[in-house]
């Protein structure tokens, strides 16, 4: 996806890489579109916590869409596609930091004003994405030598690409990892007692909350898994200009294009979404096929909210 697919690649290699990018981007587009549709159709999901997931999925959906379209032989259209892909992929990365910030501010700092910060979140995500996209235009000679439009040629262009995309990416990874570490440590030390003391909280619901808690620690790994090969490939391209490694680019293109799918599964397909889907299926699914449905009873506990629901730790007297 982010690879410059020219130079040492044969036409056969470029066809393979194009097919990998298209196939993986389609999977991400479908996964993120599913989360967007769930937010639009299920009113019970329109809470602030899931609204942030909606913005993340929307960015992933558009990033995947623009990764699929674009013809390198048509300069102006290809440039528009490349800048659009860059803009929405950066936005997707930044929305993960917003989600991490929201959890940290609510759980660790015990603040309840996160909904009031929504305008600031939008200014931060879309504004920073726009700035990074504009800066990206410097140092790019606009020669589209490969099969993808999101390309940079020459060391200057590659350096600018690294600064405007991979620097924010790894900054987000470090921030998310540090933030989730603090959240998990806080909840491991405090929430266990608080949940057990809560009125009406069953052991089963408590176990679910701890399971959701453990999942948060894996969220930073999504960005690492999606872009580790891309980062290595960018460094190699910068050092060995014009010499490309097919298998490394193959992994770069495939894993990067799957970021939207990974995000939709980890952030979006939570207990609240599964419960909403099960409730709709119960209403419209014919009775004779009801036995084919998965057991949804464990998802109907009202205590089992989204894994990203804003938590509030209160002192117990």
mmCIF file of C-alpha atoms in Angstrom, residues 4 75 78-83 86 133-145 148-161 164:
data_model
loop_
_atom_site.group_PDB
_atom_site.id
_atom_site.type_symbol
_atom_site.label_atom_id
_atom_site.label_comp_id
_atom_site.label_asym_id
_atom_site.label_seq_id
_atom_site.Cartn_x
_atom_site.Cartn_y
_atom_site.Cartn_z
ATOM 1 C CA UNK A 4 6.883 2.474 -4.233
ATOM 2 C CA UNK A 75 -1.376 12.071 -13.202
ATOM 3 C CA UNK A 78 -3.442 9.506 -9.238
ATOM 4 C CA UNK A 79 -2.146 12.462 -7.207
ATOM 5 C CA UNK A 80 -5.606 13.021 -5.756
ATOM 6 C CA UNK A 81 -5.848 9.335 -4.865
ATOM 7 C CA UNK A 82 -2.414 9.324 -3.245
ATOM 8 C CA UNK A 83 -3.098 12.377 -1.107
ATOM 9 C CA UNK A 86 -2.432 9.506 3.005
ATOM 10 C CA UNK A 133 -0.783 15.595 3.698
ATOM 11 C CA UNK A 134 0.200 19.093 2.593
ATOM 12 C CA UNK A 135 3.779 18.647 3.825
ATOM 13 C CA UNK A 136 3.913 15.347 1.961
ATOM 14 C CA UNK A 137 3.629 17.198 -1.345
ATOM 15 C CA UNK A 138 7.087 18.714 -0.835
ATOM 16 C CA UNK A 139 9.870 16.596 -2.241
ATOM 17 C CA UNK A 140 7.555 14.497 -4.392
ATOM 18 C CA UNK A 141 8.387 14.704 -8.097
ATOM 19 C CA UNK A 142 4.920 13.310 -8.963
ATOM 20 C CA UNK A 143 6.261 10.565 -11.216
ATOM 21 C CA UNK A 144 4.033 7.540 -10.748
ATOM 22 C CA UNK A 145 6.307 4.712 -11.762
ATOM 23 C CA UNK A 148 0.073 2.355 -6.677
ATOM 24 C CA UNK A 149 -0.416 6.091 -6.473
ATOM 25 C CA UNK A 150 0.775 6.471 -2.894
ATOM 26 C CA UNK A 151 4.432 6.622 -3.934
ATOM 27 C CA UNK A 152 7.467 8.762 -3.333
ATOM 28 C CA UNK A 153 10.543 8.793 -5.553
ATOM 29 C CA UNK A 154 14.024 9.901 -4.618
ATOM 30 C CA UNK A 155 15.553 10.209 -1.172
ATOM 31 C CA UNK A 156 13.946 13.586 -0.492
ATOM 32 C CA UNK A 157 10.470 12.264 -1.231
ATOM 33 C CA UNK A 158 11.046 9.147 0.827
ATOM 34 C CA UNK A 159 12.336 11.208 3.753
ATOM 35 C CA UNK A 160 9.280 13.469 3.597
ATOM 36 C CA UNK A 161 7.007 10.421 3.450
ATOM 37 C CA UNK A 164 4.688 12.823 7.462
#
